[in-house]
Short mmCIF file of C-alpha atoms in Angstrom, two decimals:
data_model
loop_
_atom_site.label_atom_id
_atom_site.label_comp_id
_atom_site.label_asym_id
_atom_site.label_seq_id
_atom_site.Cartn_x
_atom_site.Cartn_y
_atom_site.Cartn_z
CA MET A 1 16.60 15.82 -14.68
CA ALA A 2 19.95 14.84 -16.29
CA PRO A 3 19.69 11.96 -18.69
CA GLY A 4 23.06 10.53 -18.04
CA LEU A 5 22.09 7.58 -16.11
CA LEU A 6 20.29 6.04 -19.10
CA ARG A 7 22.92 6.98 -21.46
CA ALA A 8 26.04 5.86 -19.57
CA HIS A 9 24.76 3.13 -17.22
CA PRO A 10 24.05 -0.05 -19.48
CA VAL A 11 23.50 -2.26 -16.07
CA PHE A 12 20.88 0.22 -14.97
CA ARG A 13 19.24 0.14 -18.34
CA SER A 14 19.02 -3.63 -18.28
CA VAL A 15 17.30 -3.59 -14.85
CA LEU A 16 14.90 -0.90 -15.92
CA ALA A 17 13.94 -2.73 -19.16
CA ALA A 18 13.37 -6.02 -17.02
CA ARG A 19 11.13 -4.21 -14.45
CA ALA A 20 9.30 -2.12 -17.26
CA VAL A 21 8.41 -5.11 -19.31
CA SER A 22 7.48 -7.19 -16.33
CA ALA A 23 5.25 -4.38 -15.14
CA LEU A 24 3.51 -4.08 -18.45
CA GLY A 25 2.71 -7.77 -18.36
CA ASP A 26 1.36 -7.53 -14.84
CA ARG A 27 -1.29 -5.09 -15.92
CA PHE A 28 -2.66 -7.81 -18.23
CA SER A 29 -2.99 -10.22 -15.25
CA LEU A 30 -4.37 -7.31 -13.16
CA VAL A 31 -7.38 -7.34 -15.44
CA ALA A 32 -7.53 -10.78 -16.35
CA VAL A 33 -7.40 -12.68 -13.06
CA PRO A 34 -10.80 -11.01 -11.57
CA VAL A 35 -12.47 -11.39 -15.03
CA LEU A 36 -11.50 -14.95 -15.08
CA ALA A 37 -12.75 -15.42 -11.55
CA LEU A 38 -15.94 -13.72 -12.23
CA SER A 39 -16.76 -15.28 -15.70
CA SER A 40 -15.02 -18.74 -15.72
CA ALA A 41 -14.76 -19.84 -12.20
CA GLY A 42 -18.13 -18.12 -10.89
CA ALA A 43 -16.44 -16.27 -8.10
CA THR A 44 -18.72 -13.73 -6.07
CA ALA A 45 -17.64 -10.07 -5.40
CA GLY A 46 -16.22 -11.25 -1.80
CA GLN A 47 -14.35 -14.05 -3.27
CA VAL A 48 -12.58 -11.74 -5.78
CA ALA A 49 -11.60 -9.57 -2.83
CA LEU A 50 -10.36 -12.69 -1.09
CA LEU A 51 -8.31 -13.87 -4.25
CA TRP A 52 -6.73 -10.37 -4.28
CA THR A 53 -5.87 -10.59 -0.51
CA VAL A 54 -4.31 -14.01 -0.78
CA GLN A 55 -2.02 -12.72 -3.49
CA LEU A 56 -0.29 -10.31 -1.06
CA LEU A 57 -0.32 -12.04 2.29
CA PRO A 58 2.53 -14.43 1.49
CA GLY A 59 4.61 -11.57 0.44
CA ALA A 60 4.12 -9.43 3.42
CA VAL A 61 4.81 -12.26 5.70
CA LEU A 62 7.95 -13.54 3.79
CA ALA A 63 9.50 -9.98 2.80
CA LEU A 64 11.93 -9.72 6.00
CA PRO A 65 13.07 -13.37 5.63
CA ALA A 66 13.70 -12.93 1.99
CA ALA A 67 15.66 -9.71 2.47
CA ALA A 68 17.74 -11.38 5.30
CA ASN A 69 18.54 -14.51 3.44
CA LEU A 70 19.55 -12.54 0.26
CA VAL A 71 22.19 -10.66 2.11
CA GLY A 72 25.61 -11.96 0.77
CA ARG A 73 23.91 -13.61 -2.09
CA PRO A 74 23.52 -12.59 -5.78
CA GLU A 75 20.27 -10.79 -6.12
CA ARG A 76 20.20 -10.99 -9.87
CA ALA A 77 20.14 -14.66 -9.94
CA ALA A 78 17.24 -14.75 -7.52
CA MET A 79 15.49 -12.13 -9.77
CA ILE A 80 15.92 -14.43 -12.84
CA ALA A 81 14.72 -17.44 -10.97
CA CYS A 82 11.53 -15.46 -9.93
CA ASP A 83 10.90 -14.52 -13.33
CA LEU A 84 11.10 -18.01 -14.79
CA LEU A 85 8.94 -19.50 -12.10
CA ARG A 86 6.37 -17.03 -12.54
CA ALA A 87 6.22 -17.44 -16.18
CA VAL A 88 5.75 -21.36 -15.85
CA LEU A 89 2.86 -20.63 -13.33
CA LEU A 90 1.07 -18.35 -15.68
CA LEU A 91 1.52 -20.63 -18.56
CA GLY A 92 -0.22 -23.47 -16.56
CA VAL A 93 -3.24 -21.16 -15.73
CA PHE A 94 -3.45 -20.21 -19.43
CA GLY A 95 -3.35 -23.91 -20.36
CA LEU A 96 -6.24 -24.50 -17.99
CA ALA A 97 -8.25 -21.66 -19.10
CA ALA A 98 -7.70 -22.45 -22.79
CA GLY A 99 -9.04 -26.10 -22.21
CA GLY A 100 -12.04 -24.96 -20.15
CA GLU A 101 -10.75 -26.63 -16.93
CA LEU A 102 -9.92 -23.58 -14.82
CA ARG A 103 -11.68 -23.78 -11.48
CA LEU A 104 -11.60 -21.12 -8.68
CA TRP A 105 -9.29 -23.17 -6.52
CA HIS A 106 -6.67 -23.21 -9.24
CA LEU A 107 -6.55 -19.47 -8.87
CA PHE A 108 -6.46 -19.64 -5.11
CA ALA A 109 -3.39 -22.18 -5.38
CA VAL A 110 -1.41 -20.33 -8.04
CA VAL A 111 -1.91 -16.69 -7.07
CA PRO A 112 -0.22 -16.88 -3.72
CA VAL A 113 2.98 -18.57 -5.01
CA ILE A 114 3.27 -15.66 -7.63
CA GLY A 115 3.01 -13.31 -4.81
CA VAL A 116 5.77 -15.02 -3.07
CA LEU A 117 7.91 -14.84 -5.92
CA THR A 118 7.21 -11.39 -6.79
CA THR A 119 8.15 -10.38 -3.28
CA VAL A 120 11.48 -12.05 -3.59
CA PHE A 121 12.10 -10.18 -6.89
CA ASP A 122 11.15 -6.86 -5.67
CA VAL A 123 13.25 -7.12 -2.58
CA GLY A 124 16.26 -8.36 -4.69
CA ALA A 125 15.74 -5.49 -7.00
CA GLN A 126 15.59 -2.90 -4.36
CA ALA A 127 18.81 -4.24 -2.69
CA TYR A 128 20.41 -4.60 -6.12
CA VAL A 129 19.78 -1.03 -7.63
CA PRO A 130 21.36 1.19 -4.90
CA ARG A 131 24.56 -1.02 -5.17
CA ILE A 132 24.91 -0.36 -8.91
CA VAL A 133 23.76 3.06 -8.97
CA ASP A 134 25.82 6.24 -7.44
CA ARG A 135 24.07 8.01 -4.59
CA ALA A 136 23.79 11.16 -6.91
CA ASP A 137 21.51 9.27 -9.33
CA TYR A 138 19.08 7.67 -6.52
CA ALA A 139 16.38 10.18 -7.19
CA GLU A 140 16.64 9.77 -11.10
CA ALA A 141 16.65 5.81 -10.75
CA ASN A 142 13.37 5.88 -8.38
CA SER A 143 11.82 8.27 -10.88
CA ARG A 144 12.80 6.10 -14.05
CA PHE A 145 11.07 3.07 -12.27
CA THR A 146 8.09 4.98 -11.36
CA GLN A 147 7.88 6.35 -14.99
CA ALA A 148 7.97 2.69 -16.21
CA GLU A 149 5.24 1.69 -13.76
CA SER A 150 3.11 4.56 -14.80
CA ALA A 151 3.76 3.66 -18.27
CA ALA A 152 2.67 0.33 -17.82
CA ASP A 153 -0.51 1.81 -16.23
CA VAL A 154 -1.13 3.85 -19.33
CA ALA A 155 -0.82 0.99 -21.97
CA GLY A 156 -1.29 -2.23 -20.08
CA PRO A 157 -4.95 -2.13 -18.64
CA LEU A 158 -6.45 -0.51 -21.72
CA ILE A 159 -4.74 -2.92 -24.12
CA ALA A 160 -5.64 -5.67 -21.86
CA GLY A 161 -9.31 -4.73 -21.84
CA VAL A 162 -9.57 -4.68 -25.46
CA LEU A 163 -7.62 -8.07 -25.71
CA ILE A 164 -9.81 -9.62 -23.15
CA GLY A 165 -12.92 -8.56 -25.11
CA PHE A 166 -11.52 -10.06 -28.34
CA ALA A 167 -9.59 -13.15 -27.24
CA GLY A 168 -10.41 -13.77 -23.66
CA ALA A 169 -8.88 -13.22 -20.30
CA GLY A 170 -6.67 -16.33 -20.61
CA THR A 171 -4.72 -14.62 -23.41
CA ALA A 172 -3.84 -11.81 -21.28
CA LEU A 173 -2.24 -14.30 -18.82
CA LEU A 174 -0.22 -15.54 -21.69
CA VAL A 175 1.19 -11.96 -22.35
CA ASP A 176 2.06 -11.67 -18.65
CA ALA A 177 3.89 -14.99 -18.79
CA VAL A 178 5.97 -13.81 -21.73
CA SER A 179 6.77 -10.48 -20.01
CA PHE A 180 8.38 -12.47 -17.30
CA LEU A 181 10.54 -14.41 -19.87
CA LEU A 182 11.76 -11.13 -21.42
CA SER A 183 12.50 -9.69 -17.97
CA ALA A 184 14.86 -12.69 -17.43
CA VAL A 185 16.41 -12.11 -20.85
CA PHE A 186 17.28 -8.45 -19.98
CA LEU A 187 18.70 -9.65 -16.62
CA ALA A 188 20.71 -12.52 -17.93
CA PRO A 189 23.57 -10.81 -19.90
CA ILE A 190 24.57 -8.57 -16.92
CA ARG A 191 28.28 -9.30 -16.37
CA PRO A 192 29.19 -11.24 -13.07
CA VAL A 193 31.21 -8.45 -11.60
CA HIS A 194 27.96 -6.48 -11.17
CA ASP A 195 26.26 -9.62 -9.39
CA GLN A 196 28.81 -9.81 -6.52
CA PRO A 197 27.17 -8.62 -3.22
CA VAL A 198 28.74 -6.12 -0.98
CA GLU A 199 30.86 -7.51 1.96
CA VAL A 200 29.03 -7.83 4.94
CA ALA A 201 30.03 -9.49 8.25
CA PRO A 202 28.80 -13.04 8.61
CA SER A 203 25.35 -13.40 10.44
CA GLY A 204 22.36 -15.64 10.59
CA TRP A 205 19.19 -14.28 8.57
CA TRP A 206 17.66 -13.34 12.09
CA ARG A 207 20.27 -11.06 12.82
CA ASN A 208 20.12 -9.40 9.39
CA LEU A 209 16.21 -9.10 10.04
CA ARG A 210 16.77 -7.59 13.63
CA ASP A 211 19.43 -5.10 12.33
CA GLY A 212 16.89 -3.78 9.59
CA LEU A 213 14.22 -3.26 12.13
CA ARG A 214 16.67 -1.50 14.41
CA PHE A 215 17.81 0.86 11.82
CA VAL A 216 14.20 1.91 10.81
CA ALA A 217 13.19 2.17 14.33
CA GLY A 218 15.94 4.55 15.07
CA ARG A 219 14.98 7.06 12.23
CA PRO A 220 11.65 9.34 12.99
CA VAL A 221 11.09 9.92 9.26
CA LEU A 222 11.52 6.19 8.35
CA ARG A 223 9.03 5.19 11.09
CA ALA A 224 6.64 7.66 9.96
CA LEU A 225 6.86 6.76 6.30
CA VAL A 226 6.16 3.04 7.26
CA ALA A 227 3.22 4.14 9.36
CA ALA A 228 1.81 6.15 6.48
CA PHE A 229 2.12 3.28 4.03
CA ALA A 230 0.58 0.71 6.57
CA LEU A 231 -2.36 2.97 7.51
CA PHE A 232 -3.15 4.04 4.10
CA ASN A 233 -2.77 0.47 2.47
CA PHE A 234 -4.95 -1.00 5.19
CA GLY A 235 -7.91 1.39 3.94
CA GLY A 236 -6.77 1.24 0.32
CA ALA A 237 -6.92 -2.51 0.34
CA VAL A 238 -10.53 -2.54 0.95
CA VAL A 239 -11.11 -0.27 -2.16
CA SER A 240 -8.41 -2.07 -4.34
CA SER A 241 -9.75 -5.62 -3.33
CA LEU A 242 -13.18 -4.72 -4.60
CA TRP A 243 -12.14 -2.35 -7.42
CA PHE A 244 -12.91 -4.72 -10.29
CA ALA A 245 -16.10 -6.36 -8.82
CA TYR A 246 -17.32 -2.72 -8.11
CA LEU A 247 -16.61 -1.51 -11.45
CA LEU A 248 -17.72 -4.60 -13.50
CA ASP A 249 -20.60 -6.03 -11.29
CA HIS A 250 -22.04 -3.23 -9.35
CA LEU A 251 -21.60 -0.25 -11.58
CA ARG A 252 -21.82 -2.31 -14.76
CA LEU A 253 -18.88 -0.82 -16.64
CA SER A 254 -17.25 -2.75 -19.50
CA PRO A 255 -13.75 -4.45 -19.22
CA SER A 256 -12.39 -1.85 -21.77
CA VAL A 257 -13.85 1.10 -19.75
CA THR A 258 -12.39 -0.37 -16.67
CA GLY A 259 -9.10 -0.76 -18.35
CA GLY A 260 -9.41 2.93 -19.75
CA LEU A 261 -9.85 4.52 -16.28
CA ILE A 262 -6.69 2.68 -15.12
CA THR A 263 -4.91 4.18 -17.88
CA VAL A 264 -6.06 7.71 -16.85
CA GLY A 265 -4.14 7.04 -13.54
CA GLY A 266 -1.23 5.81 -15.40
CA VAL A 267 -1.16 8.99 -17.67
CA SER A 268 -1.21 11.03 -14.63
CA GLY A 269 1.38 9.10 -12.94
CA LEU A 270 3.72 9.18 -15.65
CA VAL A 271 3.49 13.02 -16.10
CA ALA A 272 4.20 13.37 -12.36
CA ALA A 273 6.92 10.91 -12.34
CA LEU A 274 8.45 12.96 -15.06
CA ALA A 275 7.94 16.08 -13.06
CA THR A 276 9.33 14.63 -9.71
CA GLY A 277 12.93 15.71 -10.20
CA ARG A 278 11.97 19.18 -11.22
CA VAL A 279 9.83 19.41 -8.19
CA LEU A 280 12.26 18.32 -5.82
CA ARG A 281 14.78 20.90 -6.82
CA ARG A 282 12.40 23.53 -6.15
CA ALA A 283 10.45 22.07 -3.18
CA SER A 284 11.68 20.25 0.01
CA PRO A 285 10.69 16.73 0.63
CA ARG A 286 9.02 18.04 3.84
CA VAL A 287 6.70 19.63 1.44
CA VAL A 288 6.25 17.07 -1.11
CA LEU A 289 5.56 14.16 1.26
CA PRO A 290 2.55 15.60 3.23
CA VAL A 291 0.93 17.47 0.27
CA SER A 292 1.12 14.37 -1.99
CA LEU A 293 -0.30 12.14 0.96
CA VAL A 294 -3.19 14.48 1.27
CA VAL A 295 -4.07 14.36 -2.21
CA ILE A 296 -4.01 10.50 -2.31
CA VAL A 297 -6.40 10.40 0.80
CA VAL A 298 -8.88 12.96 -0.73
CA SER A 299 -8.89 11.31 -4.09
CA LEU A 300 -9.84 7.92 -2.38
CA TRP A 301 -13.42 9.42 -1.44
CA PHE A 302 -14.26 9.87 -5.18
CA VAL A 303 -14.58 6.19 -5.61
CA PRO A 304 -17.65 5.66 -3.18
CA LEU A 305 -19.16 8.85 -4.45
CA ALA A 306 -19.18 7.29 -7.92
CA ALA A 307 -22.01 4.94 -6.80
CA LEU A 308 -24.31 8.18 -6.61
CA GLY A 309 -24.02 9.15 -10.30
CA SER A 310 -21.45 10.23 -12.94
CA PRO A 311 -19.23 7.17 -12.22
CA ILE A 312 -16.92 7.47 -15.23
CA ALA A 313 -16.29 11.26 -14.48
CA LEU A 314 -15.77 10.65 -10.76
CA LEU A 315 -13.52 7.75 -11.15
CA ALA A 316 -11.42 9.34 -13.81
CA ALA A 317 -10.84 12.39 -11.52
CA TYR A 318 -9.86 9.71 -8.67
CA GLN A 319 -7.46 8.05 -10.93
CA ALA A 320 -5.90 11.37 -12.17
CA LEU A 321 -5.31 12.45 -8.70
CA PHE A 322 -4.45 9.35 -7.08
CA GLY A 323 -1.84 8.47 -10.01
CA ALA A 324 -0.13 11.81 -9.57
CA GLY A 325 -0.23 11.85 -5.80
CA VAL A 326 1.21 8.22 -5.42
CA ALA A 327 4.08 9.03 -7.94
CA PHE A 328 5.26 12.15 -6.04
CA PHE A 329 4.84 10.37 -2.66
CA ALA A 330 6.39 7.08 -3.87
CA VAL A 331 9.54 8.60 -5.47
CA THR A 332 10.45 11.18 -2.73
CA ALA A 333 9.79 8.57 -0.07
CA ALA A 334 11.96 5.91 -1.71
CA THR A 335 14.81 8.47 -2.41
CA VAL A 336 14.69 9.59 1.37
CA ARG A 337 14.91 6.31 2.43
CA GLN A 338 17.75 5.29 0.25
CA LEU A 339 19.84 8.33 1.14
CA LEU A 340 19.37 7.76 4.83
CA THR A 341 20.34 4.00 4.48
CA PRO A 342 23.89 2.51 4.22
CA VAL A 343 24.29 0.41 1.15
CA ASP A 344 24.85 -2.83 3.06
CA GLN A 345 21.38 -2.21 4.90
CA GLN A 346 19.29 -1.25 1.75
CA GLY A 347 17.68 -4.53 1.22
CA ARG A 348 16.74 -5.05 4.99
CA VAL A 349 15.49 -1.61 5.25
CA TYR A 350 13.40 -1.90 2.13
CA ALA A 351 12.01 -5.41 3.40
CA VAL A 352 10.99 -3.56 6.61
CA PHE A 353 9.18 -1.06 4.52
CA TYR A 354 7.81 -3.79 2.37
CA THR A 355 6.53 -5.85 5.23
CA PHE A 356 4.99 -3.16 7.46
CA SER A 357 3.33 -1.38 4.50
CA LEU A 358 2.09 -4.82 3.06
CA LEU A 359 1.08 -6.52 6.35
CA THR A 360 -1.88 -4.66 6.66
CA VAL A 361 -3.16 -5.18 2.98
CA PRO A 362 -4.42 -8.58 3.53
CA PHE A 363 -6.43 -7.59 6.54
CA GLY A 364 -7.99 -4.71 4.42
CA GLY A 365 -8.69 -7.21 1.82
CA LEU A 366 -10.32 -9.52 4.31
CA LEU A 367 -12.42 -6.47 5.77
CA GLY A 368 -13.50 -5.51 2.16
CA SER A 369 -14.52 -8.88 1.51
CA ALA A 370 -16.45 -9.14 4.85
CA LEU A 371 -18.05 -6.04 4.50
CA ALA A 372 -19.05 -6.41 0.83
CA THR A 373 -20.65 -9.88 1.73
CA SER A 374 -22.40 -8.39 4.78
CA PHE A 375 -23.49 -5.02 3.39
CA SER A 376 -22.32 -3.86 -0.11
CA PRO A 377 -19.39 -3.00 -2.10
CA VAL A 378 -20.31 0.88 -1.62
CA VAL A 379 -20.36 0.55 2.15
CA ALA A 380 -17.00 -1.47 2.31
CA ILE A 381 -15.37 1.08 -0.01
CA ALA A 382 -16.50 4.01 2.07
CA VAL A 383 -15.28 2.39 5.14
CA GLY A 384 -11.90 1.67 3.56
CA ALA A 385 -11.60 5.42 2.61
CA GLY A 386 -12.19 6.49 6.08
CA VAL A 387 -9.43 4.07 7.31
CA ALA A 388 -6.85 5.40 4.90
CA ALA A 389 -7.43 8.88 5.97
CA THR A 390 -5.85 7.84 9.31
CA SER A 391 -2.50 7.99 7.50
CA LEU A 392 -2.85 11.71 7.80
CA LEU A 393 -1.86 11.34 11.52
CA THR A 394 1.83 10.86 10.35
CA LEU A 395 2.26 14.30 8.65
CA ARG A 396 4.10 16.17 11.35
CA ARG A 397 6.84 13.65 11.33
CA TYR A 398 7.88 14.77 8.00
CA HIS A 399 9.49 17.85 9.50
CA SER A 400 12.06 15.78 11.40
CA ARG A 401 15.83 16.20 11.38
CA ASP A 402 16.04 13.24 9.07
CA VAL A 403 13.99 14.93 6.31
CA ASP A 404 16.31 18.10 6.59
CA LEU A 405 19.37 15.91 6.29
CA ALA A 406 18.04 14.30 3.07
CA ASP A 407 16.82 17.78 1.92
CA ARG A 408 20.32 19.14 2.30
CA HIS A 409 22.18 16.44 0.90
CA PRO A 410 24.23 17.37 -2.02
CA ASP A 411 23.50 13.88 -3.92
CA LEU A 412 19.69 14.24 -3.72
CA LEU A 413 19.28 15.16 -7.49
#
């Protein structure tokens, strides 16, 4: 992969740095919030799953309106505002935890708001990056972002687990708050010329939303990708919502081991993200998309099997396969999506993906909470793996004319 994008594009470097430092901080909250809920707020496994669900529900509902309202407005300013507001909220939770005043309802009040702000930030970033990066660099830009996410998975959970063991879960939230402040610092110096949106015809937010839906509906491969994300995320959400309660409470693993397992997935994802450009030079997206989806679905079954014995080995294998599969699928899907989408539609089309791929997640979290309460986390996770397997029904769509178009596009790499 040519390194020119990072060397010659200071605006992209700033955006990448902002997302990378924020992603690292998020991994601290990823471990800290369930630990705080279980230890300080007295939550049950079902309540932890529900807490995880309410973080994503507002984002799934608001992604399309957020994208529609960002059309014609400077995305960078919205991203900075989201960073600062998230930092303030996390600092408030840290203060409550440090004073021994944190209650479960505090987490249920703050976590959804952070979910909304994260949604606006992500939609703004997805609309912003294709505007500042040439089409020839789309694949590299997506790969760099995936590398940053994977690197955060490598370092964040492991360090967070150790930090929580020595200084408490509240301190991990403080680290995440600082990461949002640093993200804003990286975005702030970008010159105003890069903050001007593309010219679009005046229209209301509902028309912008409708245009994005129509564009996706008219592309078979985009429809298939949305369906794959939605179906897999429905089942995967059952597993994800119970992940920490399953490992910490059911399997009795320590926070440091739990963080270390996530790090395995981060290492695997980082290696895969670094290799994606080379793989896409040799293999068509028509091959990469279905193969990576199969790997993701199969790996998910290792999680319930861990309850039968050798949990660390099985969960490490799951993280390794899942991390690599997700990296290949995500980078390839994002690149195909961007190549098939006009610049002025990027935010709206991404919002359609964001909404319909995440809209099933809260329902998966609710299902996980109900099954874990009525039966056990193991039963719930096995059901989730079965539901996620239905995403394989979309495989045949990756041989459509749209994928051929992206595959032949001279600017793919």
